[in-house]
mmCIF file of C-alpha atoms in Angstrom:
data_model
loop_
_atom_site.group_PDB
_atom_site.id
_atom_site.type_symbol
_atom_site.label_atom_id
_atom_site.label_comp_id
_atom_site.label_asym_id
_atom_site.label_seq_id
_atom_site.Cartn_x
_atom_site.Cartn_y
_atom_site.Cartn_z
ATOM 1 C CA UNK W 1 8.097 35.326 -13.208
ATOM 2 C CA UNK W 2 4.872 33.997 -11.756
ATOM 3 C CA UNK W 3 4.353 30.261 -11.416
ATOM 4 C CA UNK W 4 1.088 28.329 -11.391
ATOM 5 C CA UNK W 5 1.453 25.878 -8.501
ATOM 6 C CA UNK W 6 -0.542 23.926 -5.948
ATOM 7 C CA UNK W 7 0.322 23.456 -2.314
ATOM 8 C CA UNK W 8 -0.045 19.947 -0.905
ATOM 9 C CA UNK W 9 0.064 18.281 2.468
ATOM 10 C CA UNK W 10 2.027 15.048 2.096
ATOM 11 C CA UNK W 11 1.360 12.036 4.340
ATOM 12 C CA UNK W 12 4.066 10.593 6.573
ATOM 13 C CA UNK W 13 5.885 7.551 5.086
ATOM 14 C CA UNK W 14 3.619 4.766 6.422
ATOM 15 C CA UNK W 15 0.423 6.541 5.390
ATOM 16 C CA UNK W 16 2.020 7.529 2.076
ATOM 17 C CA UNK W 17 2.809 3.886 1.295
ATOM 18 C CA UNK W 18 -0.682 2.773 2.406
ATOM 19 C CA UNK W 19 -2.444 5.336 0.193
ATOM 20 C CA UNK W 20 -0.012 4.946 -2.722
ATOM 21 C CA UNK W 21 -0.801 1.226 -2.835
ATOM 22 C CA UNK W 22 -4.543 1.945 -3.163
ATOM 23 C CA UNK W 23 -3.990 4.677 -5.784
ATOM 24 C CA UNK W 24 -1.672 2.413 -7.815
ATOM 25 C CA UNK W 25 -4.073 -0.550 -7.699
ATOM 26 C CA UNK W 26 -6.971 1.618 -8.900
ATOM 27 C CA UNK W 27 -4.778 3.198 -11.593
ATOM 28 C CA UNK W 28 -3.887 -0.225 -12.984
ATOM 29 C CA UNK W 29 -7.421 -1.584 -12.710
ATOM 30 C CA UNK W 30 -9.027 1.439 -14.417
ATOM 31 C CA UNK W 31 -6.158 2.567 -16.697
ATOM 32 C CA UNK W 32 -5.951 5.840 -14.767
ATOM 33 C CA UNK W 33 -2.886 7.997 -14.037
ATOM 34 C CA UNK W 34 -0.627 7.299 -11.071
ATOM 35 C CA UNK W 35 -0.077 10.206 -8.652
ATOM 36 C CA UNK W 36 1.219 10.817 -5.145
ATOM 37 C CA UNK W 37 -1.233 10.845 -2.242
ATOM 38 C CA UNK W 38 -1.911 14.314 -0.874
ATOM 39 C CA UNK W 39 -4.418 16.831 0.426
ATOM 40 C CA UNK W 40 -4.465 20.024 -1.621
ATOM 41 C CA UNK W 41 -4.192 22.989 0.744
ATOM 42 C CA UNK W 42 -4.491 25.531 -2.078
ATOM 43 C CA UNK W 43 -4.678 24.871 -5.796
ATOM 44 C CA UNK W 44 -3.819 26.861 -8.895
ATOM 45 C CA UNK W 45 -1.900 29.543 -7.029
ATOM 46 C CA UNK W 46 -0.180 32.292 -8.961
ATOM 47 C CA UNK W 47 3.000 32.941 -7.001
ATOM 48 C CA UNK W 48 6.227 34.837 -7.727
ATOM 49 C CA UNK W 49 8.252 32.375 -5.617
ATOM 50 C CA UNK W 50 7.661 29.792 -2.917
ATOM 51 C CA UNK W 51 10.789 30.100 -0.793
ATOM 52 C CA UNK W 52 8.872 31.584 2.147
ATOM 53 C CA UNK W 53 6.845 28.374 2.490
ATOM 54 C CA UNK W 54 9.697 26.733 4.389
ATOM 55 C CA UNK W 55 8.964 29.126 7.283
ATOM 56 C CA UNK W 56 5.262 28.355 7.070
ATOM 57 C CA UNK W 57 5.950 24.594 7.117
ATOM 58 C CA UNK W 58 8.278 24.940 10.110
ATOM 59 C CA UNK W 59 5.490 26.706 12.034
ATOM 60 C CA UNK W 60 2.836 24.095 11.168
ATOM 61 C CA UNK W 61 2.440 20.985 13.333
ATOM 62 C CA UNK W 62 2.004 17.500 11.939
ATOM 63 C CA UNK W 63 -1.648 17.183 10.970
ATOM 64 C CA UNK W 64 -3.785 14.191 11.842
ATOM 65 C CA UNK W 65 -6.825 14.155 9.573
ATOM 66 C CA UNK W 66 -9.803 11.893 10.162
ATOM 67 C CA UNK W 67 -11.318 9.746 7.425
ATOM 68 C CA UNK W 68 -14.900 10.982 7.249
ATOM 69 C CA UNK W 69 -15.985 8.501 4.609
ATOM 70 C CA UNK W 70 -15.594 7.817 0.933
ATOM 71 C CA UNK W 71 -17.388 9.857 -1.700
ATOM 72 C CA UNK W 72 -17.360 10.329 -5.463
ATOM 73 C CA UNK W 73 -18.242 12.886 -8.106
ATOM 74 C CA UNK W 74 -18.174 13.445 -11.843
ATOM 75 C CA UNK W 75 -15.295 15.938 -11.379
ATOM 76 C CA UNK W 76 -11.962 14.524 -12.541
ATOM 77 C CA UNK W 77 -10.117 15.560 -9.371
ATOM 78 C CA UNK W 78 -12.787 14.085 -7.116
ATOM 79 C CA UNK W 79 -13.591 10.858 -8.943
ATOM 80 C CA UNK W 80 -13.362 8.759 -5.756
ATOM 81 C CA UNK W 81 -11.939 10.329 -2.625
ATOM 82 C CA UNK W 82 -11.688 10.209 1.153
ATOM 83 C CA UNK W 83 -13.408 13.142 2.828
ATOM 84 C CA UNK W 84 -11.128 14.375 5.617
ATOM 85 C CA UNK W 85 -11.737 16.438 8.724
ATOM 86 C CA UNK W 86 -11.400 20.187 8.529
ATOM 87 C CA UNK W 87 -8.784 20.436 11.285
ATOM 88 C CA UNK W 88 -8.183 23.881 12.816
ATOM 89 C CA UNK W 89 -4.471 23.723 11.946
ATOM 90 C CA UNK W 90 -5.340 22.923 8.312
ATOM 91 C CA UNK W 91 -7.710 25.898 8.090
ATOM 92 C CA UNK W 92 -5.060 28.140 9.701
ATOM 93 C CA UNK W 93 -2.408 26.930 7.228
ATOM 94 C CA UNK W 94 -4.679 27.644 4.276
ATOM 95 C CA UNK W 95 -5.489 31.132 5.599
ATOM 96 C CA UNK W 96 -1.771 31.912 5.959
ATOM 97 C CA UNK W 97 -1.154 30.854 2.350
ATOM 98 C CA UNK W 98 -3.841 33.225 1.063
ATOM 99 C CA UNK W 99 -2.558 36.020 3.340
ATOM 100 C CA UNK W 100 0.921 35.514 1.924
ATOM 101 C CA UNK W 101 -0.331 35.673 -1.683
ATOM 102 C CA UNK W 102 -3.506 37.804 -1.562
ATOM 103 C CA UNK W 103 -3.649 38.033 -5.362
ATOM 104 C CA UNK W 104 -5.107 34.508 -5.295
ATOM 105 C CA UNK W 105 -8.801 34.070 -4.614
ATOM 106 C CA UNK W 106 -9.681 31.425 -2.066
ATOM 107 C CA UNK W 107 -12.309 28.981 -3.279
ATOM 108 C CA UNK W 108 -14.539 26.906 -0.980
ATOM 109 C CA UNK W 109 -12.397 24.338 0.823
ATOM 110 C CA UNK W 110 -13.245 20.669 0.998
ATOM 111 C CA UNK W 111 -10.153 18.768 2.134
ATOM 112 C CA UNK W 112 -9.917 15.288 0.678
ATOM 113 C CA UNK W 113 -7.518 12.570 -0.437
ATOM 114 C CA UNK W 114 -8.213 11.532 -4.023
ATOM 115 C CA UNK W 115 -7.785 7.849 -4.823
ATOM 116 C CA UNK W 116 -8.331 7.906 -8.594
ATOM 117 C CA UNK W 117 -8.502 10.509 -11.358
ATOM 118 C CA UNK W 118 -10.609 9.150 -14.211
ATOM 119 C CA UNK W 119 -13.942 10.014 -15.794
ATOM 120 C CA UNK W 120 -16.114 7.103 -14.654
ATOM 121 C CA UNK W 121 -19.855 6.572 -14.577
ATOM 122 C CA UNK W 122 -21.544 6.811 -11.164
ATOM 123 C CA UNK W 123 -22.108 3.014 -10.879
ATOM 124 C CA UNK W 124 -18.370 2.396 -11.443
ATOM 125 C CA UNK W 125 -17.422 4.995 -8.854
ATOM 126 C CA UNK W 126 -19.887 3.459 -6.400
ATOM 127 C CA UNK W 127 -18.388 0.003 -7.054
ATOM 128 C CA UNK W 128 -14.924 1.318 -6.163
ATOM 129 C CA UNK W 129 -16.246 2.775 -2.908
ATOM 130 C CA UNK W 130 -17.931 -0.506 -1.980
ATOM 131 C CA UNK W 131 -14.687 -2.402 -2.622
ATOM 132 C CA UNK W 132 -12.617 -0.271 -0.223
ATOM 133 C CA UNK W 133 -12.224 -0.473 3.526
ATOM 134 C CA UNK W 134 -9.876 2.216 4.799
ATOM 135 C CA UNK W 135 -8.144 3.197 8.015
ATOM 136 C CA UNK W 136 -9.633 6.010 10.092
ATOM 137 C CA UNK W 137 -6.786 8.539 10.427
ATOM 138 C CA UNK W 138 -3.895 9.801 8.350
ATOM 139 C CA UNK W 139 -0.907 11.838 9.515
ATOM 140 C CA UNK W 140 0.648 14.505 7.289
ATOM 141 C CA UNK W 141 4.208 15.599 7.988
ATOM 142 C CA UNK W 142 5.293 17.681 4.981
ATOM 143 C CA UNK W 143 4.266 20.540 2.732
ATOM 144 C CA UNK W 144 5.033 20.401 -0.994
ATOM 145 C CA UNK W 145 4.775 22.774 -3.937
ATOM 146 C CA UNK W 146 3.591 21.027 -7.094
ATOM 147 C CA UNK W 147 3.528 22.205 -10.693
ATOM 148 C CA UNK W 148 2.303 20.506 -13.861
ATOM 149 C CA UNK W 149 4.713 20.289 -16.777
ATOM 150 C CA UNK W 150 1.752 20.663 -19.152
ATOM 151 C CA UNK W 151 -1.690 21.536 -17.819
ATOM 152 C CA UNK W 152 -3.310 20.332 -14.590
ATOM 153 C CA UNK W 153 -5.328 17.608 -16.354
ATOM 154 C CA UNK W 154 -2.057 15.941 -17.445
ATOM 155 C CA UNK W 155 -1.717 14.295 -14.027
ATOM 156 C CA UNK W 156 1.366 12.275 -15.030
ATOM 157 C CA UNK W 157 3.285 15.528 -15.555
ATOM 158 C CA UNK W 158 2.798 16.847 -12.021
ATOM 159 C CA UNK W 159 6.132 17.490 -10.384
ATOM 160 C CA UNK W 160 7.011 18.276 -6.787
ATOM 161 C CA UNK W 161 9.249 21.350 -6.993
ATOM 162 C CA UNK W 162 10.040 21.635 -3.301
ATOM 163 C CA UNK W 163 9.103 19.873 -0.104
ATOM 164 C CA UNK W 164 9.474 20.946 3.526
ATOM 165 C CA UNK W 165 8.920 18.979 6.737
ATOM 166 C CA UNK W 166 6.256 20.244 9.101
ATOM 167 C CA UNK W 167 7.275 21.076 12.682
ATOM 168 C CA UNK W 168 8.714 17.816 14.006
ATOM 169 C CA UNK W 169 7.462 16.164 17.176
ATOM 170 C CA UNK W 170 4.281 18.196 17.245
ATOM 171 C CA UNK W 171 0.941 16.490 16.996
ATOM 172 C CA UNK W 172 -2.357 18.298 17.430
ATOM 173 C CA UNK W 173 -4.430 17.038 20.341
#
């Protein structure tokens, strides 16, 4: 049976807590859904199983992604977000995922960390950006497979099915 899943990079505990605090504050302030901080490596994948991802995670080093500024859009999943660097290891990981499941079509990749999912007018989104001052780098140390319990727009129903640590004690230079 094929599953519809997304593959996430998950930040290490300190960065997770830092980002979760921002996401939760914005969710309360704007009556938006709460969700876990992440960078989507590949979304809406049709996969028969995801057991082989543990091997992929074990071969992937911790990823340090640079904050390349805040941005916003009218798209729900990019309401307000941190643009991140397109690290070589991140690109390689994404390529391996699509090689493993070639039935999926790779869409243009723009790695980012979303901070809020809510339809907001441009002036409101701009106000959020102006209110935030964020750290410059984030470290990701795990890979997770996520599936919605309803559809993808029901953010509160997203569930992490499995999670694997990335290769320990390896940091890209």
